[in-house]
């Protein structure tokens, strides 16, 4: 049974905004996720209204507990500083203040891949890992999270490494596979180039691969030739929600 005061995680994506209360002992969602289409244009105000709807929908189980919210962008002390895959009007928006204004709740805003990294660190594929873990999410873009000895180094943005003259995510994101109609082998070649560059620059101990396409990880991960183990994320599309809720609670000093 859900306890009052469970933290709420909300994941803001390009097509949907999803939220659910999270059990921090297990990392499980306490209720089915609520998904609402991302309003278009996805301006900060329009999105904050949807976030408020989601907060209201779970008020029974979350009480006035903190909420964690992800955005697909660099976030420095609550303020959004980039907009590769979101409406440009987010840049320089104090997203924490805005969402707090709409919801009246204590709010932590963080990068979507960083949230996924925290979720995998506490409850998933990177649990208990020492050394350097790099989580990458393959989706519309490429998101990354750097975790060293269990501590997140936020806003790594390694999806935008320039490789062979291209922004890496423009070549290797899973959306590019769809748009360009690449075969698995063609896409794997691009992934190989991406991950070997990451490996050359950072020497990670473990690479975790998330994003929707990680469902098909059997079709591509075993074909990558790397020194570090490369494994699929385990929390799938719940990782952002779980990681956001976890960080919000950690920062509020509520984590047991
Ligand atoms: C953004 C990152 C984000 C990633 C995945 C990239 O284009 O720059 O901030 O984490 O997409 O959504």
XYZ file of C-alpha atoms and ligand atoms in Angstrom:
268
model
C 0.000 0.000 0.000
C 1.350 3.409 -0.931
C 2.422 5.625 1.942
C 1.490 9.271 2.096
C 4.542 11.364 1.420
C 6.112 9.233 -1.304
C 8.109 11.364 -3.714
C 6.806 11.980 -7.202
C 8.966 11.720 -10.306
C 8.026 13.457 -13.546
C 9.767 12.969 -16.870
C 9.314 15.710 -19.484
C 9.880 14.354 -22.977
C 9.312 15.664 -26.480
C 6.043 13.768 -26.978
C 4.834 12.920 -23.491
C 5.059 14.068 -19.889
C 4.957 11.106 -17.522
C 4.805 10.857 -13.774
C 4.331 8.423 -10.909
C 5.026 8.160 -7.187
C 8.093 6.090 -6.344
C 8.911 3.690 -3.519
C 12.461 4.634 -2.589
C 13.168 1.346 -0.820
C 12.775 -0.664 -4.006
C 12.731 1.877 -6.835
C 9.315 0.568 -7.931
C 6.512 2.802 -9.130
C 3.714 2.834 -6.576
C 1.017 3.493 -9.139
C 0.622 3.216 -12.872
C 2.356 6.072 -14.687
C 0.165 8.941 -15.843
C 1.121 10.181 -19.310
C -0.146 13.404 -20.868
C 0.853 14.564 -24.360
C 3.474 17.291 -24.313
C 1.682 20.522 -25.293
C 2.796 22.104 -28.559
C 4.542 24.465 -28.573
C 6.191 23.034 -25.452
C 6.843 26.361 -23.781
C 7.862 26.372 -20.111
C 4.483 27.710 -18.957
C 2.429 25.205 -20.973
C 4.586 22.324 -19.755
C 4.452 23.511 -16.132
C 0.641 23.415 -16.333
C 0.747 19.767 -17.382
C 3.236 19.015 -14.595
C 0.757 20.583 -12.170
C -2.025 18.314 -13.487
C 0.152 15.273 -12.841
C 1.030 16.502 -9.357
C -2.698 16.942 -8.597
C -3.531 13.486 -9.917
C -1.213 11.845 -7.359
C -1.821 14.245 -4.452
C -3.490 11.451 -2.440
C -0.332 9.315 -2.330
C 2.318 11.988 -2.362
C 0.942 14.501 0.149
C 3.240 17.497 0.016
C 6.384 15.461 -0.626
C 9.104 16.841 -2.923
C 8.880 16.312 -6.653
C 11.709 15.603 -9.067
C 11.363 16.657 -12.685
C 13.568 15.806 -15.664
C 14.126 17.877 -18.790
C 16.180 16.886 -21.851
C 18.642 19.718 -21.296
C 21.516 21.023 -19.199
C 20.221 22.161 -15.802
C 22.377 24.228 -13.500
C 20.940 24.898 -10.044
C 17.399 24.639 -11.380
C 17.923 26.805 -14.448
C 17.830 25.293 -17.950
C 20.894 26.205 -20.004
C 20.496 24.356 -23.305
C 17.753 23.259 -25.687
C 18.976 20.696 -28.241
C 15.656 18.824 -28.320
C 13.212 21.116 -26.538
C 11.591 24.471 -27.233
C 14.300 27.190 -27.306
C 12.256 29.318 -24.902
C 13.445 27.024 -22.072
C 16.972 28.431 -22.205
C 17.639 30.511 -19.066
C 14.265 29.565 -17.555
C 14.475 28.923 -13.822
C 12.495 25.703 -14.169
C 12.540 24.938 -10.457
C 11.042 28.308 -9.569
C 8.470 28.059 -12.375
C 7.250 24.580 -11.434
C 7.233 25.494 -7.762
C 5.014 28.461 -8.595
C 2.583 26.193 -10.474
C 2.522 23.328 -7.990
C 3.314 24.882 -4.622
C 5.681 21.967 -3.978
C 9.381 21.658 -3.347
C 10.895 20.920 -6.765
C 14.204 19.554 -8.070
C 14.830 19.757 -11.818
C 17.588 17.732 -13.468
C 18.764 16.444 -16.826
C 16.866 13.375 -18.107
C 19.943 11.194 -18.635
C 21.346 12.166 -15.238
C 18.056 11.012 -13.703
C 18.260 7.707 -15.592
C 21.848 7.306 -14.399
C 20.842 7.825 -10.758
C 18.027 5.303 -11.112
C 20.345 2.652 -12.589
C 22.905 3.446 -9.890
C 20.509 2.915 -6.996
C 18.185 0.239 -8.369
C 19.467 -1.089 -11.691
C 22.364 -2.053 -13.929
C 24.970 0.121 -12.160
C 24.023 -0.828 -8.594
C 27.073 -1.120 -6.367
C 29.501 -0.358 -9.227
C 32.765 1.337 -8.286
C 34.887 3.415 -10.630
C 33.484 5.189 -13.650
C 30.089 4.246 -15.030
C 28.850 5.999 -18.155
C 25.160 5.659 -18.878
C 23.995 6.618 -22.352
C 20.387 6.928 -23.487
C 19.747 6.328 -27.167
C 16.556 8.079 -28.261
C 15.705 11.303 -30.077
C 19.156 12.449 -29.014
C 21.926 10.832 -26.995
C 21.911 11.624 -23.290
C 24.729 10.711 -20.942
C 25.340 10.411 -17.211
C 28.795 10.122 -15.632
C 28.939 8.403 -12.275
C 32.185 7.971 -10.382
C 32.254 5.797 -7.233
C 28.518 6.306 -6.849
C 28.524 10.095 -7.313
C 26.894 11.741 -10.285
C 28.910 14.320 -12.204
C 25.970 16.200 -13.748
C 25.387 17.638 -17.224
C 27.981 15.606 -19.099
C 26.379 16.069 -22.585
C 28.585 13.495 -24.318
C 25.897 13.054 -26.965
C 27.272 16.233 -28.461
C 30.877 15.087 -28.784
C 32.106 15.991 -32.229
C 33.179 12.797 -33.963
C 34.362 12.697 -37.597
C 32.993 16.221 -38.015
C 29.482 15.413 -36.770
C 27.599 16.041 -33.576
C 27.544 12.434 -32.285
C 23.791 12.266 -31.673
C 23.094 13.351 -35.263
C 24.797 10.127 -36.403
C 24.129 7.570 -33.715
C 20.879 8.380 -31.870
C 18.202 5.730 -32.371
C 15.932 8.349 -33.991
C 18.574 8.682 -36.725
C 18.396 4.943 -37.384
C 14.656 5.390 -38.032
C 14.871 8.635 -40.018
C 17.686 7.449 -42.288
C 16.295 3.904 -42.504
C 19.623 2.397 -41.387
C 19.972 -1.372 -41.093
C 21.104 -2.735 -37.716
C 24.592 -3.303 -39.123
C 24.837 0.231 -40.480
C 23.721 1.652 -37.167
C 26.042 -0.643 -35.204
C 28.992 0.747 -37.164
C 28.051 4.227 -35.987
C 27.553 3.033 -32.418
C 30.958 1.360 -32.533
C 32.559 4.666 -33.545
C 30.676 6.488 -30.806
C 31.426 4.115 -27.960
C 35.069 3.570 -28.909
C 35.536 7.349 -28.799
C 33.886 7.495 -25.378
C 36.147 4.674 -24.253
C 39.290 6.310 -25.622
C 38.487 9.595 -23.847
C 37.130 8.341 -20.509
C 38.169 4.688 -19.923
C 34.908 3.788 -18.169
C 34.656 0.622 -16.066
C 31.091 0.015 -17.221
C 28.841 1.399 -19.962
C 25.060 1.180 -19.519
C 22.767 1.680 -22.495
C 19.226 2.953 -21.990
C 16.509 4.475 -24.151
C 13.644 2.643 -25.847
C 15.926 0.734 -28.210
C 17.661 -0.972 -25.263
C 14.666 -3.341 -25.408
C 16.411 -4.782 -28.489
C 19.867 -4.720 -26.920
C 20.471 -8.358 -27.937
C 20.565 -7.185 -31.539
C 23.373 -4.685 -31.129
C 25.230 -4.679 -27.824
C 26.964 -8.063 -28.340
C 28.355 -6.789 -31.647
C 30.199 -3.820 -30.158
C 33.917 -4.370 -29.631
C 34.952 -2.482 -26.497
C 37.201 -3.025 -23.524
C 34.608 -2.132 -20.918
C 31.513 -4.266 -20.402
C 28.489 -2.668 -22.081
C 25.105 -3.700 -20.683
C 21.461 -2.717 -21.155
C 19.743 -0.481 -18.611
C 17.135 -2.379 -16.628
C 14.622 0.269 -15.603
C 13.487 1.023 -19.150
C 11.191 3.998 -19.572
C 10.697 4.361 -15.809
C 14.310 5.358 -15.143
C 13.779 9.123 -15.485
C 10.839 9.117 -13.081
C 12.660 6.980 -10.521
C 15.927 8.933 -10.652
C 14.153 12.288 -10.399
C 12.109 11.186 -7.388
C 15.219 9.784 -5.733
C 17.276 12.962 -6.157
C 14.412 15.163 -4.958
C 14.189 13.068 -1.784
C 17.942 12.923 -1.272
C 18.173 16.704 -1.515
C 15.269 17.117 0.902
C 17.089 14.812 3.341
C 14.242 12.293 3.253
C 16.035 9.224 1.977
C 16.342 6.524 4.585
C 20.439 16.929 -24.829
C 20.688 16.296 -23.476
C 19.680 15.186 -23.218
C 19.673 14.198 -24.373
C 18.628 13.109 -24.211
C 20.464 15.836 -25.883
O 20.231 16.404 -27.126
O 21.437 17.885 -25.116
O 20.592 17.275 -22.465
O 20.006 14.515 -22.032
O 19.445 14.870 -25.605
O 17.343 13.629 -24.117
